[in-house]
mmCIF file with all atom_site columns, C-alpha atoms in Angstrom:
data_model
loop_
_atom_site.group_PDB
_atom_site.id
_atom_site.type_symbol
_atom_site.label_atom_id
_atom_site.label_alt_id
_atom_site.label_comp_id
_atom_site.label_asym_id
_atom_site.label_entity_id
_atom_site.label_seq_id
_atom_site.pdbx_PDB_ins_code
_atom_site.Cartn_x
_atom_site.Cartn_y
_atom_site.Cartn_z
_atom_site.occupancy
_atom_site.B_iso_or_equiv
_atom_site.pdbx_formal_charge
_atom_site.auth_seq_id
_atom_site.auth_comp_id
_atom_site.auth_asym_id
_atom_site.auth_atom_id
_atom_site.pdbx_PDB_model_num
ATOM 1  C CA . MET I 1 1  ? 2.627   8.532   16.633  1.00 0.00 ? 172 MET I CA 1
ATOM 2  C CA . ARG I 1 2  ? 4.556   8.474   12.968  1.00 0.00 ? 173 ARG I CA 1
ATOM 3  C CA . VAL I 1 3  ? 4.295   4.621   13.955  1.00 0.00 ? 174 VAL I CA 1
ATOM 4  C CA . CYS I 1 4  ? 1.302   4.270   13.726  1.00 0.00 ? 175 CYS I CA 1
ATOM 5  C CA . LYS I 1 5  ? 0.323   7.171   10.824  1.00 0.00 ? 176 LYS I CA 1
ATOM 6  C CA . PHE I 1 6  ? 2.492   4.521   8.861   1.00 0.00 ? 177 PHE I CA 1
ATOM 7  C CA . LEU I 1 7  ? 0.885   1.335   10.124  1.00 0.00 ? 178 LEU I CA 1
ATOM 8  C CA . ARG I 1 8  ? -2.419  3.136   9.595   1.00 0.00 ? 179 ARG I CA 1
ATOM 9  C CA . TYR I 1 9  ? -1.224  3.825   5.848   1.00 0.00 ? 180 TYR I CA 1
ATOM 10 C CA . PHE I 1 10 ? 0.506   0.221   5.803   1.00 0.00 ? 181 PHE I CA 1
ATOM 11 C CA . ILE I 1 11 ? -3.009  -1.561  6.569   1.00 0.00 ? 182 ILE I CA 1
ATOM 12 C CA . TYR I 1 12 ? -5.136  0.006   4.667   1.00 0.00 ? 183 TYR I CA 1
ATOM 13 C CA . LYS I 1 13 ? -2.980  -0.025  1.398   1.00 0.00 ? 184 LYS I CA 1
ATOM 14 C CA . THR I 1 14 ? -2.738  -3.630  2.063   1.00 0.00 ? 185 THR I CA 1
ATOM 15 C CA . VAL I 1 15 ? -6.476  -3.733  2.331   1.00 0.00 ? 186 VAL I CA 1
ATOM 16 C CA . ALA I 1 16 ? -7.147  -2.100  -1.389  1.00 0.00 ? 187 ALA I CA 1
ATOM 17 C CA . SER I 1 17 ? -4.252  -4.141  -3.337  1.00 0.00 ? 188 SER I CA 1
ATOM 18 C CA . MET I 1 18 ? -5.547  -7.198  -1.911  1.00 0.00 ? 189 MET I CA 1
ATOM 19 C CA . MET I 1 19 ? -9.080  -7.091  -2.526  1.00 0.00 ? 190 MET I CA 1
ATOM 20 C CA . VAL I 1 20 ? -8.895  -6.264  -6.081  1.00 0.00 ? 191 VAL I CA 1
ATOM 21 C CA . GLN I 1 21 ? -6.454  -9.525  -5.928  1.00 0.00 ? 192 GLN I CA 1
ATOM 22 C CA . ILE I 1 22 ? -9.518  -11.610 -4.545  1.00 0.00 ? 193 ILE I CA 1
ATOM 23 C CA . TRP I 1 23 ? -12.464 -10.297 -6.641  1.00 0.00 ? 194 TRP I CA 1
ATOM 24 C CA . PHE I 1 24 ? -9.664  -11.260 -9.531  1.00 0.00 ? 195 PHE I CA 1
ATOM 25 C CA . SER I 1 25 ? -10.112 -14.211 -8.376  1.00 0.00 ? 196 SER I CA 1
ATOM 26 C CA . PHE I 1 26 ? -13.965 -14.576 -7.923  1.00 0.00 ? 197 PHE I CA 1
ATOM 27 C CA . TYR I 1 27 ? -14.168 -13.423 -11.341 1.00 0.00 ? 198 TYR I CA 1
ATOM 28 C CA . ASN I 1 28 ? -11.311 -16.063 -12.961 1.00 0.00 ? 199 ASN I CA 1
ATOM 29 C CA . GLY I 1 29 ? -13.113 -18.876 -10.578 1.00 0.00 ? 200 GLY I CA 1
ATOM 30 C CA . PHE I 1 30 ? -9.744  -19.580 -8.690  1.00 0.00 ? 201 PHE I CA 1
ATOM 31 C CA . SER I 1 31 ? -8.171  -20.172 -11.603 1.00 0.00 ? 202 SER I CA 1
ATOM 32 C CA . ALA I 1 32 ? -4.244  -19.532 -9.804  1.00 0.00 ? 203 ALA I CA 1
ATOM 33 C CA . GLN I 1 33 ? -3.972  -16.743 -12.460 1.00 0.00 ? 204 GLN I CA 1
ATOM 34 C CA . PRO I 1 34 ? -1.710  -14.195 -10.927 1.00 0.00 ? 205 PRO I CA 1
ATOM 35 C CA . LEU I 1 35 ? -3.849  -10.632 -11.829 1.00 0.00 ? 206 LEU I CA 1
ATOM 36 C CA . TYR I 1 36 ? -0.380  -8.513  -11.656 1.00 0.00 ? 207 TYR I CA 1
ATOM 37 C CA . GLU I 1 37 ? 3.002   -9.527  -12.335 1.00 0.00 ? 208 GLU I CA 1
ATOM 38 C CA . GLY I 1 38 ? 5.834   -10.125 -8.924  1.00 0.00 ? 209 GLY I CA 1
ATOM 39 C CA . TRP I 1 39 ? 8.127   -7.281  -10.029 1.00 0.00 ? 210 TRP I CA 1
ATOM 40 C CA . PHE I 1 40 ? 4.985   -5.006  -10.165 1.00 0.00 ? 211 PHE I CA 1
ATOM 41 C CA . LEU I 1 41 ? 4.050   -6.219  -7.148  1.00 0.00 ? 212 LEU I CA 1
ATOM 42 C CA . ALA I 1 42 ? 7.084   -5.458  -5.615  1.00 0.00 ? 213 ALA I CA 1
ATOM 43 C CA . LEU I 1 43 ? 7.327   -1.811  -7.267  1.00 0.00 ? 214 LEU I CA 1
ATOM 44 C CA . PHE I 1 44 ? 3.410   -1.354  -5.558  1.00 0.00 ? 215 PHE I CA 1
ATOM 45 C CA . ASN I 1 45 ? 4.767   -2.503  -1.647  1.00 0.00 ? 216 ASN I CA 1
ATOM 46 C CA . LEU I 1 46 ? 8.412   -0.174  -2.299  1.00 0.00 ? 217 LEU I CA 1
ATOM 47 C CA . LEU I 1 47 ? 6.448   3.014   -3.701  1.00 0.00 ? 218 LEU I CA 1
ATOM 48 C CA . TYR I 1 48 ? 3.695   2.967   -1.123  1.00 0.00 ? 219 TYR I CA 1
ATOM 49 C CA . SER I 1 49 ? 6.131   1.915   1.650   1.00 0.00 ? 220 SER I CA 1
ATOM 50 C CA . ALA I 1 50 ? 9.204   4.210   1.072   1.00 0.00 ? 221 ALA I CA 1
ATOM 51 C CA . LEU I 1 51 ? 7.379   7.119   0.432   1.00 0.00 ? 222 LEU I CA 1
ATOM 52 C CA . PRO I 1 52 ? 5.161   8.012   2.771   1.00 0.00 ? 223 PRO I CA 1
ATOM 53 C CA . VAL I 1 53 ? 8.559   7.104   5.197   1.00 0.00 ? 224 VAL I CA 1
ATOM 54 C CA . LEU I 1 54 ? 10.268  9.316   3.771   1.00 0.00 ? 225 LEU I CA 1
ATOM 55 C CA . TYR I 1 55 ? 7.927   12.183  3.528   1.00 0.00 ? 226 TYR I CA 1
ATOM 56 C CA . LEU I 1 56 ? 7.074   12.134  6.976   1.00 0.00 ? 227 LEU I CA 1
ATOM 57 C CA . GLY I 1 57 ? 10.705  11.823  7.759   1.00 0.00 ? 228 GLY I CA 1
ATOM 58 C CA . LEU I 1 58 ? 11.502  14.693  5.519   1.00 0.00 ? 229 LEU I CA 1
ATOM 59 C CA . PHE I 1 59 ? 9.031   16.745  5.904   1.00 0.00 ? 230 PHE I CA 1
ATOM 60 C CA . GLU I 1 60 ? 7.226   17.191  9.105   1.00 0.00 ? 231 GLU I CA 1
ATOM 61 C CA . GLN I 1 61 ? 7.971   19.557  12.006  1.00 0.00 ? 232 GLN I CA 1
ATOM 62 C CA . VAL I 1 62 ? 8.249   18.996  15.583  1.00 0.00 ? 233 VAL I CA 1
ATOM 63 C CA . SER I 1 63 ? 5.497   21.477  16.841  1.00 0.00 ? 234 SER I CA 1
ATOM 64 C CA . SER I 1 64 ? 6.052   23.452  20.336  1.00 0.00 ? 235 SER I CA 1
ATOM 65 C CA . ALA I 1 65 ? 2.446   23.107  22.447  1.00 0.00 ? 236 ALA I CA 1
ATOM 66 C CA . LEU I 1 66 ? 1.811   26.592  22.746  1.00 0.00 ? 237 LEU I CA 1
#
């Protein structure tokens, strides 16, 4: 279940960030001008991929079925 939650989050995060870049490409006429710097994309992926995993790993608890 944890892997499914992470994959769903990862797909939505990636789709949201790529749709912004596709829209920017249409706006600039596909001129190959980058919307974000390389370090920003790396930081974005690091934070939005690592933080949810850490959150789930640290704070999720196993509950007994009653």
